[in-house]
Short mmCIF file of C-alpha atoms and ligand atoms in Angstrom, two decimals:
data_model
loop_
_atom_site.label_atom_id
_atom_site.label_comp_id
_atom_site.label_asym_id
_atom_site.label_seq_id
_atom_site.Cartn_x
_atom_site.Cartn_y
_atom_site.Cartn_z
CA MET A 251 77.39 119.10 83.36
CA SER A 252 74.28 120.91 84.95
CA LYS A 253 71.14 118.89 86.05
CA LYS A 254 68.89 118.52 83.14
CA PRO A 255 65.26 119.71 84.16
CA LEU A 256 62.91 116.98 85.14
CA ILE A 257 59.28 118.08 84.51
CA LEU A 258 56.16 116.08 85.75
CA GLY A 259 53.19 116.66 83.46
CA ILE A 260 49.46 115.83 84.66
CA GLU A 261 46.42 115.69 82.14
CA SER A 262 42.59 115.16 83.25
CA SER A 263 40.49 117.40 81.03
CA CYS A 264 38.36 114.61 80.06
CA ASP A 265 38.34 110.83 79.81
CA GLU A 266 42.48 110.19 80.27
CA THR A 267 43.95 110.34 83.81
CA ALA A 268 47.71 110.36 82.26
CA ALA A 269 51.52 111.56 83.71
CA SER A 270 54.64 112.12 82.34
CA ILE A 271 57.91 112.58 83.08
CA ILE A 272 60.09 114.76 80.51
CA THR A 273 63.71 115.95 80.68
CA GLU A 274 66.31 117.07 77.84
CA ASN A 275 69.04 114.93 76.52
CA GLU A 276 72.74 116.18 76.10
CA GLN A 277 71.97 118.30 73.41
CA GLY A 278 69.03 120.13 74.85
CA ASN A 279 66.49 118.19 72.73
CA PRO A 280 63.17 117.02 75.15
CA LEU A 281 63.23 113.70 76.30
CA VAL A 282 60.05 111.54 77.12
CA LEU A 283 61.28 109.03 79.99
CA SER A 284 57.82 107.87 80.85
CA ASN A 285 54.45 108.60 79.30
CA ILE A 286 51.54 106.61 81.25
CA VAL A 287 47.78 106.81 79.99
CA SER A 288 44.96 105.46 81.29
CA SER A 289 41.77 105.37 79.16
CA GLN A 290 38.21 105.49 80.70
CA VAL A 291 36.65 103.77 77.70
CA GLU A 292 35.34 100.83 79.64
CA VAL A 293 33.83 103.19 82.31
CA HIS A 294 31.89 105.41 79.61
CA LYS A 295 31.04 102.91 76.93
CA GLU A 296 27.75 101.88 77.94
CA PHE A 297 26.54 105.32 77.49
CA GLY A 298 28.42 106.14 74.21
CA GLY A 299 29.80 109.44 75.72
CA VAL A 300 31.93 110.57 78.58
CA VAL A 301 29.69 111.00 81.74
CA PRO A 302 31.30 114.25 83.95
CA GLU A 303 30.91 112.54 87.36
CA LEU A 304 31.88 108.91 86.35
CA ALA A 305 35.12 110.56 84.73
CA ALA A 306 35.86 112.68 87.52
CA ARG A 307 35.62 109.69 90.39
CA SER A 308 37.82 107.98 88.03
CA HIS A 309 40.24 110.46 87.77
CA VAL A 310 40.56 110.39 91.71
CA GLU A 311 40.72 106.70 91.80
CA LYS A 312 43.65 106.66 89.31
CA ILE A 313 45.70 109.82 89.54
CA ASP A 314 47.96 108.83 92.52
CA TRP A 315 48.98 105.77 91.25
CA ILE A 316 49.23 106.67 87.71
CA VAL A 317 52.06 109.46 88.79
CA GLN A 318 53.65 107.09 90.53
CA LYS A 319 53.72 104.84 87.57
CA ALA A 320 55.22 107.59 85.36
CA ILE A 321 57.70 108.26 88.06
CA ASP A 322 58.85 104.88 88.75
CA LYS A 323 58.99 103.85 84.68
CA SER A 324 60.83 107.01 84.31
CA GLY A 325 63.89 105.76 86.52
CA LYS A 326 63.90 109.15 88.44
CA ASN A 327 63.09 109.90 92.33
CA ILE A 328 60.40 111.95 93.31
CA GLU A 329 62.77 114.40 94.92
CA GLU A 330 64.50 114.84 91.22
CA ILE A 331 61.41 116.54 90.02
CA ASP A 332 62.02 119.97 89.38
CA ALA A 333 58.19 121.32 88.16
CA VAL A 334 54.97 120.11 88.17
CA ALA A 335 52.61 121.04 84.94
CA SER A 336 48.76 120.28 85.08
CA THR A 337 46.06 120.95 82.55
CA ALA A 338 43.67 123.74 83.73
CA GLY A 339 41.36 123.92 81.00
CA PRO A 340 39.67 123.69 78.70
CA GLY A 341 37.76 120.49 79.80
CA LEU A 342 35.16 118.99 81.97
CA ILE A 343 35.51 121.22 85.60
CA VAL A 344 35.12 118.08 87.82
CA CYS A 345 37.82 116.25 85.75
CA LEU A 346 40.27 119.30 85.36
CA SER A 347 39.98 120.05 89.29
CA VAL A 348 41.37 116.70 90.16
CA GLY A 349 44.72 116.94 87.76
CA LEU A 350 45.04 120.49 88.77
CA SER A 351 44.43 120.10 92.76
CA PHE A 352 46.74 116.97 92.54
CA GLY A 353 49.73 118.78 90.74
CA LYS A 354 49.56 121.79 92.84
CA ALA A 355 49.64 119.71 96.12
CA PHE A 356 52.41 117.79 94.55
CA ALA A 357 54.51 120.92 93.54
CA ALA A 358 53.57 122.33 97.23
CA SER A 359 54.84 119.20 98.96
CA LEU A 360 58.34 119.28 97.06
CA ASN A 361 58.34 123.03 97.34
CA LYS A 362 58.98 123.27 93.44
CA PRO A 363 57.08 125.55 90.93
CA PHE A 364 53.55 124.53 89.30
CA ILE A 365 52.43 125.50 86.05
CA ALA A 366 49.00 125.79 84.81
CA VAL A 367 48.91 124.55 81.19
CA ASN A 368 46.26 125.29 78.51
CA HIS A 369 45.12 121.56 77.24
CA LEU A 370 45.04 122.83 73.56
CA GLU A 371 48.35 124.60 74.12
CA GLY A 372 49.76 120.79 74.89
CA HIS A 373 48.59 119.79 71.54
CA ALA A 374 49.48 122.50 69.63
CA LEU A 375 53.28 122.32 70.75
CA SER A 376 53.76 118.59 71.26
CA PRO A 377 55.05 117.73 68.01
CA GLY A 378 58.16 119.57 69.61
CA LEU A 379 58.87 117.00 71.32
CA GLU A 380 60.59 115.16 68.19
CA ASN A 381 61.14 117.78 65.75
CA LYS A 382 62.74 121.19 65.52
CA ILE A 383 59.72 123.35 64.39
CA GLU A 384 60.30 127.00 63.46
CA PHE A 385 57.58 129.57 64.69
CA PRO A 386 55.30 130.86 63.14
CA TYR A 387 53.25 127.92 61.90
CA LEU A 388 49.87 126.39 61.27
CA LEU A 389 48.16 124.08 63.42
CA LEU A 390 45.39 122.34 62.55
CA LEU A 391 43.69 120.99 65.74
CA ILE A 392 41.37 118.27 65.37
CA SER A 393 39.93 116.88 68.52
CA GLY A 394 36.68 115.87 70.46
CA GLY A 395 36.13 119.17 71.59
CA HIS A 396 38.02 121.66 69.20
CA THR A 397 38.32 122.08 65.55
CA GLN A 398 40.72 125.17 64.40
CA TYR A 399 43.12 126.67 62.39
CA LEU A 400 45.65 128.82 64.34
CA ILE A 401 48.78 130.80 63.76
CA VAL A 402 51.08 129.50 66.11
CA ARG A 403 53.52 132.50 66.69
CA ASN A 404 55.34 131.74 69.46
CA VAL A 405 54.54 129.84 72.78
CA ASN A 406 51.90 131.69 74.41
CA ASN A 407 51.01 133.89 71.18
CA TYR A 408 48.48 132.49 69.12
CA GLU A 409 45.78 133.69 66.39
CA GLN A 410 42.72 131.87 65.40
CA LEU A 411 41.91 131.89 61.79
CA GLY A 412 38.78 129.33 61.57
CA THR A 413 36.92 126.94 63.78
CA THR A 414 33.91 124.75 63.67
CA ILE A 415 30.61 126.45 63.75
CA ASP A 416 28.79 123.29 65.19
CA ASP A 417 30.26 120.06 65.97
CA ALA A 418 34.00 119.40 66.31
CA LEU A 419 35.50 116.74 64.31
CA GLY A 420 36.20 114.07 66.84
CA GLU A 421 32.48 114.51 68.10
CA ALA A 422 31.37 114.15 64.29
CA PHE A 423 33.13 110.91 64.32
CA ASP A 424 31.57 109.68 67.69
CA LYS A 425 28.51 110.72 66.49
CA THR A 426 28.76 108.97 63.23
CA ALA A 427 29.90 105.86 64.80
CA LYS A 428 26.96 106.11 67.20
CA MET A 429 24.33 106.24 64.52
CA LEU A 430 26.04 103.04 62.82
CA ASP A 431 25.94 101.07 66.02
CA LEU A 432 30.01 100.78 66.08
CA GLY A 433 30.82 101.71 69.71
CA TYR A 434 32.44 104.27 71.61
CA PRO A 435 35.19 106.10 71.23
CA GLY A 436 34.17 106.43 67.62
CA GLY A 437 36.91 107.57 65.73
CA PRO A 438 39.08 104.59 65.87
CA LYS A 439 35.94 102.51 65.28
CA ILE A 440 35.03 104.25 61.96
CA GLU A 441 38.96 103.87 61.11
CA ALA A 442 38.86 100.27 61.45
CA ILE A 443 35.83 99.48 59.64
CA ALA A 444 36.27 101.63 56.77
CA LYS A 445 39.36 99.95 55.76
CA GLN A 446 37.26 97.29 54.46
CA GLY A 447 34.89 99.78 52.64
CA ASP A 448 34.68 101.63 49.30
CA ASN A 449 35.15 105.49 49.71
CA ASP A 450 33.19 106.36 46.53
CA ALA A 451 30.08 103.90 47.33
CA PHE A 452 28.41 107.03 48.92
CA ASN A 453 28.64 110.82 47.55
CA PHE A 454 28.57 112.53 51.03
CA PRO A 455 28.99 116.44 51.24
CA ARG A 456 32.64 118.13 51.60
CA PRO A 457 30.95 120.78 53.85
CA MET A 458 32.08 124.75 53.64
CA THR A 459 34.60 123.61 50.65
CA ASN A 460 32.86 126.36 48.69
CA LYS A 461 33.64 129.24 50.85
CA LYS A 462 36.85 130.97 51.52
CA ASN A 463 36.78 131.49 54.99
CA LEU A 464 38.81 128.77 57.51
CA ASP A 465 35.41 127.85 59.18
CA PHE A 466 34.22 124.09 59.36
CA SER A 467 30.58 122.63 60.07
CA PHE A 468 30.35 119.13 60.33
CA SER A 469 26.59 118.70 61.55
CA GLY A 470 25.57 118.63 57.97
CA LEU A 471 27.71 115.87 56.85
CA LYS A 472 26.43 113.92 59.91
CA THR A 473 23.09 114.23 59.05
CA ALA A 474 23.73 113.37 55.30
CA VAL A 475 25.04 110.12 57.07
CA PHE A 476 21.96 109.29 59.07
CA TYR A 477 19.67 109.88 55.88
CA GLU A 478 21.34 107.32 53.75
CA TYR A 479 21.75 105.04 56.90
CA LYS A 480 18.14 105.16 57.33
CA LYS A 481 17.03 104.60 53.61
CA LEU A 482 18.99 100.83 54.31
CA ASN A 483 16.99 97.78 55.51
CA ASN A 484 19.04 95.05 57.35
CA VAL A 485 22.23 96.91 57.06
CA SER A 486 25.04 94.84 56.25
CA HIS A 487 28.38 94.79 57.49
CA VAL A 488 29.58 95.72 54.06
CA GLN A 489 27.27 98.64 53.83
CA LYS A 490 28.67 99.90 57.20
CA SER A 491 32.13 99.98 55.94
CA ASN A 492 30.95 101.70 52.75
CA ILE A 493 29.26 104.47 54.94
CA ALA A 494 32.06 104.63 57.00
CA ALA A 495 34.83 104.76 54.18
CA SER A 496 32.71 107.41 52.19
CA PHE A 497 32.41 109.54 55.34
CA GLN A 498 35.84 109.46 56.25
CA ALA A 499 36.98 110.27 52.39
CA ALA A 500 34.47 113.20 53.19
CA VAL A 501 36.46 114.51 55.97
CA ALA A 502 39.95 113.97 54.50
CA ASP A 503 38.55 115.64 51.26
CA THR A 504 37.47 118.79 53.55
CA LEU A 505 40.35 118.92 55.44
CA LEU A 506 42.65 118.99 52.66
CA HIS A 507 40.96 121.65 50.77
CA LYS A 508 40.34 124.25 53.59
CA THR A 509 44.17 123.46 54.78
CA LYS A 510 45.44 124.12 51.15
CA ASN A 511 43.55 127.48 51.63
CA ALA A 512 44.94 128.12 55.11
CA LEU A 513 48.53 127.74 53.86
CA LYS A 514 47.89 129.73 50.69
CA GLN A 515 46.35 132.58 52.76
CA THR A 516 48.88 132.47 55.27
CA GLY A 517 51.77 131.81 53.57
CA LEU A 518 53.25 129.59 55.92
CA ASN A 519 55.14 126.41 54.95
CA GLU A 520 54.99 124.55 58.04
CA LEU A 521 52.03 122.57 59.39
CA VAL A 522 51.19 120.96 62.85
CA ILE A 523 48.56 118.71 62.84
CA GLY A 524 47.15 117.67 66.42
CA GLY A 525 44.50 116.29 68.38
CA GLY A 526 42.99 112.89 68.74
CA VAL A 527 41.72 112.88 64.91
CA ALA A 528 45.27 113.48 63.85
CA SER A 529 46.02 109.89 65.07
CA ASN A 530 43.72 108.68 62.10
CA LYS A 531 46.07 106.65 59.90
CA TYR A 532 43.79 107.64 56.32
CA ILE A 533 43.40 111.26 57.31
CA ARG A 534 47.48 111.38 58.19
CA ASP A 535 48.30 109.71 54.85
CA ARG A 536 45.95 111.88 52.63
CA LEU A 537 47.66 114.75 54.04
CA ILE A 538 51.19 114.05 53.90
CA SER A 539 50.41 112.74 50.43
CA GLU A 540 48.67 115.44 48.83
CA LEU A 541 50.68 118.55 50.78
CA LYS A 542 53.94 117.50 49.44
CA ASP A 543 55.10 121.18 49.15
CA TYR A 544 54.99 121.77 52.77
CA LYS A 545 56.58 120.37 55.78
CA ILE A 546 53.70 118.62 58.10
CA PHE A 547 54.20 117.44 61.46
CA PHE A 548 51.96 115.21 63.53
CA PRO A 549 52.98 113.50 67.12
CA PRO A 550 53.37 109.84 67.10
CA ILE A 551 49.93 108.22 66.65
CA GLU A 552 50.00 107.25 70.47
CA ARG A 553 50.26 111.06 71.60
CA CYS A 554 47.92 112.44 69.24
CA THR A 555 45.06 111.79 71.91
CA ASP A 556 45.04 113.06 75.67
CA ASN A 557 48.17 112.61 77.36
CA GLY A 558 50.73 113.99 80.14
CA ALA A 559 53.82 114.45 77.82
CA MET A 560 52.35 117.24 75.92
CA ILE A 561 51.41 119.06 79.09
CA ALA A 562 55.02 118.26 80.58
CA TYR A 563 56.38 119.62 77.55
CA ALA A 564 53.88 122.90 77.41
CA GLY A 565 55.22 123.34 81.24
CA SER A 566 58.70 123.16 80.42
CA LEU A 567 58.62 126.05 77.83
CA TYR A 568 56.76 128.20 80.17
CA LEU A 569 59.03 127.14 82.95
CA LYS A 570 61.95 128.97 80.91
CA GLY A 571 59.59 132.00 80.56
CA SER A 572 58.61 131.42 84.30
CA LYS A 573 54.64 131.11 84.19
CA GLU A 574 53.51 129.55 87.27
CA GLY A 575 51.59 129.79 90.12
CA LEU A 576 49.52 128.04 92.60
CA ASN A 577 46.60 130.34 92.42
CA PHE A 578 45.69 129.78 89.17
CA ASN A 579 42.05 128.59 88.68
CA ILE A 580 40.29 126.32 86.62
CA LYS A 581 39.30 127.57 83.40
CA PRO A 582 36.60 125.35 81.72
CA ARG A 583 36.22 127.73 78.69
CA TRP A 584 40.20 128.75 77.64
CA PRO A 585 40.78 129.72 73.79
CA LEU A 586 44.03 129.37 72.77
CA SER A 587 43.76 133.13 71.25
CA GLU A 588 42.88 134.38 74.80
CA LEU A 589 46.45 133.53 75.90
CA ALA A 590 48.44 136.66 77.16
CA ASN A 591 50.16 137.60 73.71
CA GLY A 592 47.26 136.59 71.80
O1 LIG B 179 42.26 115.10 71.80
P1 LIG B 179 41.61 114.02 72.22
O2 LIG B 179 42.05 112.80 72.94
O3 LIG B 179 40.32 114.81 73.11
C1 LIG B 179 40.10 116.02 73.35
O4 LIG B 179 40.63 117.00 73.56
O5 LIG B 179 39.07 116.29 72.88
O6 LIG B 179 40.65 113.33 71.07
C2 LIG B 179 39.55 112.57 71.28
C3 LIG B 179 38.72 112.45 70.20
C4 LIG B 179 37.31 111.67 70.13
O7 LIG B 179 36.66 112.08 69.51
C5 LIG B 179 37.97 110.41 69.13
O8 LIG B 179 36.82 109.85 68.63
C6 LIG B 179 38.91 111.27 67.80
O9 LIG B 179 39.47 112.09 69.08
N1 LIG B 179 39.53 110.04 67.76
C7 LIG B 179 39.45 109.86 66.41
C8 LIG B 179 40.62 108.67 66.49
N2 LIG B 179 41.35 108.33 67.37
C9 LIG B 179 40.58 109.09 68.42
N3 LIG B 179 38.90 109.87 65.16
C10 LIG B 179 39.19 109.61 64.02
N4 LIG B 179 40.11 108.49 64.26
C11 LIG B 179 40.86 108.21 64.84
N5 LIG B 179 41.77 107.16 64.71
ZN1 LIG B 180 42.83 116.78 73.66
#
């Protein structure tokens, strides 16, 4: 039996320092041997958002032991690693440079190939770690920096159908949570408090649902929350829960409406949903229960937010198509539709 490839994936584009080792099982399906994520929530929470210089410093402090931990947990030796993949963009330049430089140096020291991975492609492909998904499929990417519909035609082949014209969805969750004084990062805080709230307490807008196009806009929804919040005096926990629940319901309705349009317009019947906001259980459940005629794939909850396994997996697919290079430079802006065949 030939040796199964062992890929190290490194992620440092924003506020998670992450590394993972993946391989293949006997049947040739991907297998995650380790997936270590160190979040910087504690570093940034007093500022209510990511501070790039602090994030970069924290990546520098942690990256070697995170990678070491991923290797230890995988039960493999450094010498067995066949290739190294790091996120090269999009993201914060000072953060990207940490994982990219580390990955390149690591690969060079082992004399093994290095693969520069697009972070969004990591999210786009990662449900393939546990599912066989046929190309082409529709991707709804909902993260802290991006909100997009894309047709994933193949690895390295994307067509963007729509995007947000203002805030990304994760950003809207974070800003709304900040407004309600719930802390950082906002998405999980809103989801938690919304469990005790009434979805219909406030009738927030479902933005852009009167338009056929596949673009989003979330800043108006955020502003609507702001005005309702300002009207209240001595806001109680119940009122905050109601605002959070009504906000979350407006988001889910909007995503559902737009996604139905996207599926109809493209004629596709497979849908992949990825990015940090896809870890929201309420949104997952609404999409699954109301899009029953389609095959829907989500990554496991803990792998919706940034992680090394998705980077290792995208890297492993490129390794088969051999796109690699130590001279690849950081791309802080790198839309998926810019990839070679897009
Ligand atoms: O994909 P990700 O980890 O980083 C980017 O590539 O942006 O996404 C982070 C975003 C943050 O805005 C965070 O608030 C949001 O995902 N998020 C959530 C939840 N968990 C994380 N939003 C809603 N509900 C959640 N449970
Ligand atoms: Zn991400």
